[in-house]
Short mmCIF file of C-alpha atoms in Angstrom, two decimals:
data_model
loop_
_atom_site.label_atom_id
_atom_site.label_comp_id
_atom_site.label_asym_id
_atom_site.label_seq_id
_atom_site.Cartn_x
_atom_site.Cartn_y
_atom_site.Cartn_z
CA MET H 1 153.56 36.16 74.17
CA ARG H 2 155.04 34.48 71.14
CA ALA H 3 157.91 32.00 71.39
CA LEU H 4 160.62 30.92 68.99
CA VAL H 5 162.03 27.45 69.68
CA THR H 6 165.60 26.90 68.53
CA GLY H 7 168.37 24.36 68.91
CA TRP H 8 171.43 23.10 67.10
CA PRO H 9 169.25 21.94 64.15
CA SER H 10 168.36 25.63 63.67
CA PHE H 11 171.89 26.74 62.76
CA LEU H 12 173.19 26.71 59.19
CA HIS H 13 176.41 25.15 60.50
CA GLY H 14 174.72 23.10 63.19
CA GLU H 15 173.69 19.46 63.13
CA ALA H 16 170.24 17.91 63.18
CA THR H 17 170.11 14.79 65.34
CA ALA H 18 166.99 12.80 66.16
CA GLY H 19 167.26 13.65 69.85
CA ASP H 20 167.66 17.39 69.24
CA VAL H 21 164.77 17.59 66.78
CA LEU H 22 162.46 15.57 69.04
CA SER H 23 163.40 17.79 71.99
CA MET H 24 162.60 20.96 70.04
CA ARG H 25 159.26 19.50 68.98
CA ARG H 26 158.50 18.48 72.57
CA VAL H 27 159.10 22.03 73.83
CA ALA H 28 157.00 23.52 71.03
CA ASP H 29 154.15 21.09 71.79
CA ALA H 30 154.22 22.04 75.48
CA LEU H 31 154.15 25.77 74.72
CA ARG H 32 151.30 25.42 72.25
CA ALA H 33 149.35 23.26 74.70
CA ALA H 34 149.73 26.13 77.19
CA GLY H 35 148.25 28.51 74.64
CA VAL H 36 151.52 30.18 73.60
CA PRO H 37 151.87 30.80 69.83
CA THR H 38 155.12 29.09 68.91
CA ASP H 39 157.36 28.78 65.86
CA LEU H 40 160.26 26.42 65.26
CA VAL H 41 163.27 27.58 63.26
CA TRP H 42 165.36 25.16 61.17
CA SER H 43 168.59 25.20 59.23
CA PRO H 44 168.01 25.61 55.48
CA GLY H 45 170.43 22.76 54.98
CA TYR H 46 168.22 20.43 56.99
CA ARG H 47 164.76 21.67 56.04
CA PRO H 48 164.61 24.04 53.08
CA GLY H 49 161.36 25.86 52.49
CA VAL H 50 160.40 26.39 56.16
CA LEU H 51 161.18 29.07 58.77
CA HIS H 52 164.89 29.99 58.94
CA PHE H 53 166.69 32.56 61.08
CA ASP H 54 166.70 35.06 58.20
CA ASP H 55 162.89 34.98 58.31
CA ALA H 56 162.50 34.83 62.12
CA ASP H 57 162.32 38.56 62.89
CA PRO H 58 163.35 39.17 66.54
CA GLY H 59 160.61 41.78 66.79
CA HIS H 60 157.96 39.10 66.34
CA TYR H 61 158.87 37.18 69.51
CA THR H 62 158.79 37.79 73.25
CA HIS H 63 160.58 34.56 74.20
CA LEU H 64 163.37 32.48 72.71
CA VAL H 65 163.81 28.90 73.90
CA PHE H 66 166.97 26.94 73.12
CA ALA H 67 166.38 23.19 73.50
CA CYS H 68 168.82 20.33 73.92
CA GLY H 69 172.51 20.04 73.08
CA PRO H 70 175.41 21.94 74.63
CA ALA H 71 174.86 25.59 75.60
CA HIS H 72 178.24 26.45 74.19
CA GLY H 73 179.97 28.31 71.40
CA GLU H 74 179.71 31.29 69.10
CA GLN H 75 176.45 30.26 67.45
CA VAL H 76 174.63 30.18 70.79
CA GLU H 77 176.22 33.52 71.73
CA TRP H 78 174.89 34.91 68.43
CA LEU H 79 171.35 34.05 69.55
CA HIS H 80 171.77 36.37 72.55
CA GLU H 81 172.81 39.20 70.24
CA ARG H 82 170.10 38.71 67.62
CA TYR H 83 167.27 38.13 70.11
CA ALA H 84 168.51 40.52 72.79
CA ARG H 85 165.03 41.90 73.44
CA CYS H 86 163.53 38.43 74.03
CA ARG H 87 163.46 36.55 77.31
CA ARG H 88 165.88 33.71 76.57
CA ILE H 89 165.57 30.30 78.18
CA ALA H 90 167.71 27.18 77.72
CA VAL H 91 166.06 23.88 78.55
CA GLY H 92 167.41 20.33 78.50
CA VAL H 93 170.94 21.52 77.70
CA SER H 94 174.43 20.44 78.73
CA VAL H 95 176.37 23.13 80.57
CA ILE H 96 180.06 22.77 79.79
CA ASP H 97 181.24 26.05 81.35
CA PRO H 98 178.73 27.87 83.60
CA THR H 99 180.68 31.12 83.18
CA ALA H 100 180.68 31.09 79.36
CA ALA H 101 178.78 33.86 77.56
CA ALA H 102 176.71 31.25 75.78
CA VAL H 103 175.33 30.17 79.18
CA THR H 104 175.19 33.45 81.07
CA GLY H 105 173.35 35.08 78.17
CA PHE H 106 170.22 33.12 79.05
CA HIS H 107 167.81 34.52 81.60
CA ARG H 108 167.18 30.99 82.82
CA VAL H 109 168.95 27.68 82.25
CA LEU H 110 167.20 24.36 82.94
CA ALA H 111 170.12 21.99 82.43
CA ARG H 112 170.06 18.25 81.93
CA ASP H 113 173.69 17.94 83.10
CA GLY H 114 176.81 19.92 83.90
CA ASP H 115 175.39 22.10 86.69
CA GLY H 116 175.45 19.44 89.36
CA SER H 117 172.00 18.12 88.47
CA GLY H 118 170.87 15.36 86.19
CA THR H 119 167.42 15.58 84.64
CA PRO H 120 165.88 13.45 81.89
CA ASP H 121 166.54 14.55 78.33
CA LEU H 122 163.52 16.17 76.71
CA SER H 123 163.35 13.56 73.96
CA VAL H 124 162.40 10.81 76.44
CA SER H 125 158.82 12.12 76.45
CA ALA H 126 158.64 13.10 72.79
CA ARG H 127 155.68 11.95 70.73
CA SER H 128 156.19 10.72 67.20
CA SER H 129 154.22 9.29 64.29
CA ARG H 130 155.17 5.85 63.03
CA VAL H 131 156.57 5.81 59.52
CA PRO H 132 157.44 2.83 57.31
CA VAL H 133 160.85 1.24 57.74
CA ALA H 134 162.42 0.60 54.35
CA GLY H 135 165.55 -1.40 53.63
CA ILE H 136 167.48 -0.14 50.60
CA ALA H 137 169.55 -2.76 48.77
CA LEU H 138 171.41 -1.63 45.64
CA ALA H 139 173.13 -3.85 43.10
CA PRO H 140 176.83 -3.47 42.32
CA GLY H 141 178.04 -2.53 38.85
CA GLN H 142 177.34 -5.97 37.26
CA ARG H 143 179.55 -5.24 34.26
CA GLU H 144 178.69 -8.64 32.84
CA TYR H 145 175.59 -7.04 31.35
CA GLY H 146 177.70 -4.77 29.16
CA GLU H 147 175.83 -2.05 27.26
CA ARG H 148 172.54 -3.15 28.80
CA ARG H 149 173.64 -1.79 32.19
CA ARG H 150 171.61 1.19 33.44
CA HIS H 151 172.70 0.99 37.08
CA GLU H 152 173.91 4.57 37.40
CA GLN H 153 170.77 6.09 35.87
CA VAL H 154 168.40 3.75 37.72
CA HIS H 155 170.10 4.29 41.10
CA LYS H 156 170.08 8.06 40.64
CA ALA H 157 166.35 8.06 39.87
CA LEU H 158 165.59 5.62 42.69
CA LEU H 159 167.61 7.36 45.40
CA THR H 160 166.34 10.82 44.44
CA TRP H 161 162.82 9.48 44.88
CA VAL H 162 163.64 7.61 48.11
CA GLU H 163 165.07 10.78 49.69
CA GLY H 164 161.65 12.40 49.38
CA LEU H 165 159.79 9.59 51.16
CA ASP H 166 158.54 9.91 54.71
CA CYS H 167 160.14 6.71 55.95
CA ALA H 168 163.08 5.34 57.92
CA ARG H 169 165.74 4.28 55.41
CA ILE H 170 168.14 1.46 56.30
CA PRO H 171 171.01 0.46 53.97
CA LEU H 172 170.91 -3.28 53.34
CA ARG H 173 174.14 -5.07 52.41
CA THR H 174 173.75 -8.69 51.35
CA ARG H 175 177.51 -9.24 51.54
CA LEU H 176 178.41 -11.05 54.76
CA ALA H 177 181.51 -10.31 56.83
CA THR H 178 182.71 -11.51 60.22
CA ALA H 179 185.28 -8.73 60.71
CA ASP H 180 183.17 -5.69 59.83
CA TRP H 181 180.32 -4.70 62.16
CA ARG H 182 178.56 -2.86 59.32
CA HIS H 183 177.74 -6.17 57.66
CA CYS H 184 175.77 -9.13 58.95
CA ALA H 185 178.00 -12.07 59.77
CA THR H 186 175.50 -14.77 58.84
CA PRO H 187 172.51 -15.12 56.51
CA ASP H 188 170.34 -15.76 59.55
CA ALA H 189 171.31 -12.34 60.91
CA PHE H 190 170.51 -10.75 57.55
CA LEU H 191 167.07 -12.36 57.36
CA SER H 192 166.37 -11.40 60.98
CA LEU H 193 167.02 -7.80 59.95
CA VAL H 194 164.82 -8.02 56.87
CA GLU H 195 161.95 -9.58 58.85
CA ARG H 196 161.73 -6.38 60.93
CA LEU H 197 161.25 -4.14 57.89
CA ASP H 198 157.99 -2.95 56.36
CA VAL H 199 159.32 -2.94 52.80
CA VAL H 200 162.50 -3.47 50.80
CA VAL H 201 163.46 -1.20 47.91
CA THR H 202 166.05 -2.91 45.77
CA THR H 203 167.86 -3.30 42.47
CA ARG H 204 169.42 -6.58 43.63
CA MET H 205 168.02 -9.96 42.72
CA HIS H 206 168.67 -11.27 46.22
CA GLY H 207 167.17 -8.08 47.64
CA LEU H 208 163.90 -9.14 46.05
CA VAL H 209 164.15 -12.85 46.79
CA LEU H 210 165.26 -12.56 50.41
CA ALA H 211 162.59 -9.94 51.14
CA LEU H 212 159.92 -12.35 49.92
CA SER H 213 161.56 -15.23 51.79
CA ALA H 214 160.99 -13.16 54.94
CA GLY H 215 157.42 -12.32 53.88
CA VAL H 216 158.28 -8.65 53.34
CA PRO H 217 157.03 -6.81 50.22
CA ALA H 218 159.73 -5.60 47.84
CA LEU H 219 159.68 -2.78 45.34
CA ALA H 220 162.23 -4.12 42.88
CA VAL H 221 163.78 -2.14 40.04
CA ASP H 222 165.67 -3.99 37.32
CA PRO H 223 168.80 -1.98 36.43
CA VAL H 224 169.31 -3.88 33.15
CA THR H 225 167.68 -2.77 29.91
CA GLY H 226 165.41 -5.45 28.52
CA GLY H 227 165.35 -7.22 31.86
CA GLY H 228 167.97 -9.15 33.81
CA LYS H 229 167.86 -11.49 36.76
CA VAL H 230 165.66 -9.16 38.85
CA SER H 231 162.88 -9.32 36.25
CA ALA H 232 163.43 -13.06 35.81
CA GLN H 233 162.94 -13.69 39.53
CA GLY H 234 159.93 -11.42 39.62
CA HIS H 235 158.40 -13.55 36.88
CA ALA H 236 159.43 -16.85 38.50
CA LEU H 237 157.89 -15.80 41.81
CA ASP H 238 154.89 -14.13 40.18
CA TRP H 239 155.77 -10.90 42.00
CA PRO H 240 154.20 -7.86 40.33
CA ALA H 241 156.14 -4.98 41.95
CA VAL H 242 159.06 -5.00 39.51
CA VAL H 243 159.87 -1.83 37.56
CA ALA H 244 161.85 -2.04 34.31
CA ALA H 245 165.00 0.05 33.86
CA GLU H 246 163.31 1.87 31.00
CA ASP H 247 160.47 2.98 33.31
CA ALA H 248 162.57 4.00 36.33
CA GLY H 249 161.10 7.16 37.81
CA ALA H 250 158.76 8.44 40.50
CA GLU H 251 155.65 7.83 38.40
CA ALA H 252 156.48 4.14 38.23
CA PHE H 253 157.74 3.83 41.81
CA GLU H 254 154.91 5.58 43.67
CA PRO H 255 152.02 3.16 42.92
CA TRP H 256 154.10 0.13 43.80
CA TRP H 257 155.38 1.77 47.00
CA ARG H 258 151.81 2.32 48.16
CA TRP H 259 150.83 -1.21 47.16
CA CYS H 260 153.79 -2.77 49.00
CA LEU H 261 152.74 -0.98 52.19
CA SER H 262 149.11 -2.03 51.83
CA ALA H 263 147.47 -5.12 53.28
CA ALA H 264 147.29 -6.53 49.75
CA GLY H 265 151.04 -6.18 49.32
CA ARG H 266 151.73 -7.93 52.61
CA ARG H 267 149.37 -10.77 51.72
CA GLU H 268 151.01 -11.17 48.33
CA ALA H 269 154.47 -11.27 49.92
CA ALA H 270 153.34 -14.05 52.26
CA ARG H 271 151.88 -15.93 49.31
CA GLY H 272 155.07 -15.45 47.29
CA ARG H 273 157.09 -16.86 50.16
CA ALA H 274 154.93 -19.98 50.34
CA ASP H 275 154.69 -20.51 46.57
CA GLY H 276 158.41 -19.91 46.10
CA ALA H 277 159.26 -22.47 48.77
CA GLU H 278 157.07 -25.05 47.03
CA LEU H 279 158.66 -24.35 43.64
CA VAL H 280 162.14 -24.77 45.12
CA SER H 281 161.10 -28.03 46.78
CA GLY H 282 159.95 -29.29 43.41
CA LEU H 283 163.24 -28.29 41.81
CA LEU H 284 165.20 -30.11 44.49
CA ARG H 285 163.07 -33.24 44.04
CA GLU H 286 164.15 -33.25 40.40
CA VAL H 287 167.79 -33.03 41.47
CA LEU H 288 167.34 -35.93 43.86
CA GLY H 289 165.51 -37.92 41.19
#
């Protein structure tokens, strides 16, 4: 026996969702635990450089398992043609039309819904490894800096690097809005969001400051040549993880990323929060005096 586990994330014109991918992994784990050699096949658009359908020779497999999503459409029907010699099983799928070729082409269908039954989705029992949760806050154009602006180049370098990280990426918008659900309505809501992050990656001055105010380490990149307000705040708060626009690149980002996620980075963020609060208190005392 040798099994090939497929799903909608396997198709070039399919879609990779968290639930589908977790379900495919759950099936593969169960088969391997039972001693069945198992491969997973992925769309080259989702995961280049791994096993794709072009490489998954039907002659290498005795079983094909289709996991999660609707058992419906031409792409699923294509599986029956390409892997005609395999025993084909659908598990954890939605059955839209029990008479459709996409459904009847399977030797066995273990549906989650649509056939009169309702069984738990496969992803409910999926195992996963925890990865860092990173908020990404990017500065706007800031044309007031004139020729010193390097926002486009810095953001391109930063986002190219971020895309290669094994982390959960969350866009952070410091702009508040009460009529747009994509924005926090209050600063308290924004800080409540930041407090739940492991790290903030930012080119915004307030991205850095508000991360530290929440005790969260920030990897800050100044998008202004020669240093702008991001570098100034890094200096004022004695925060070391600030990369200059001239140095923007993976070689500069990587060490600070690791440091921000370390115990030392978390301790320093807590210290920066406390020291910054004391400095602000002193400034306000001068105002009142």
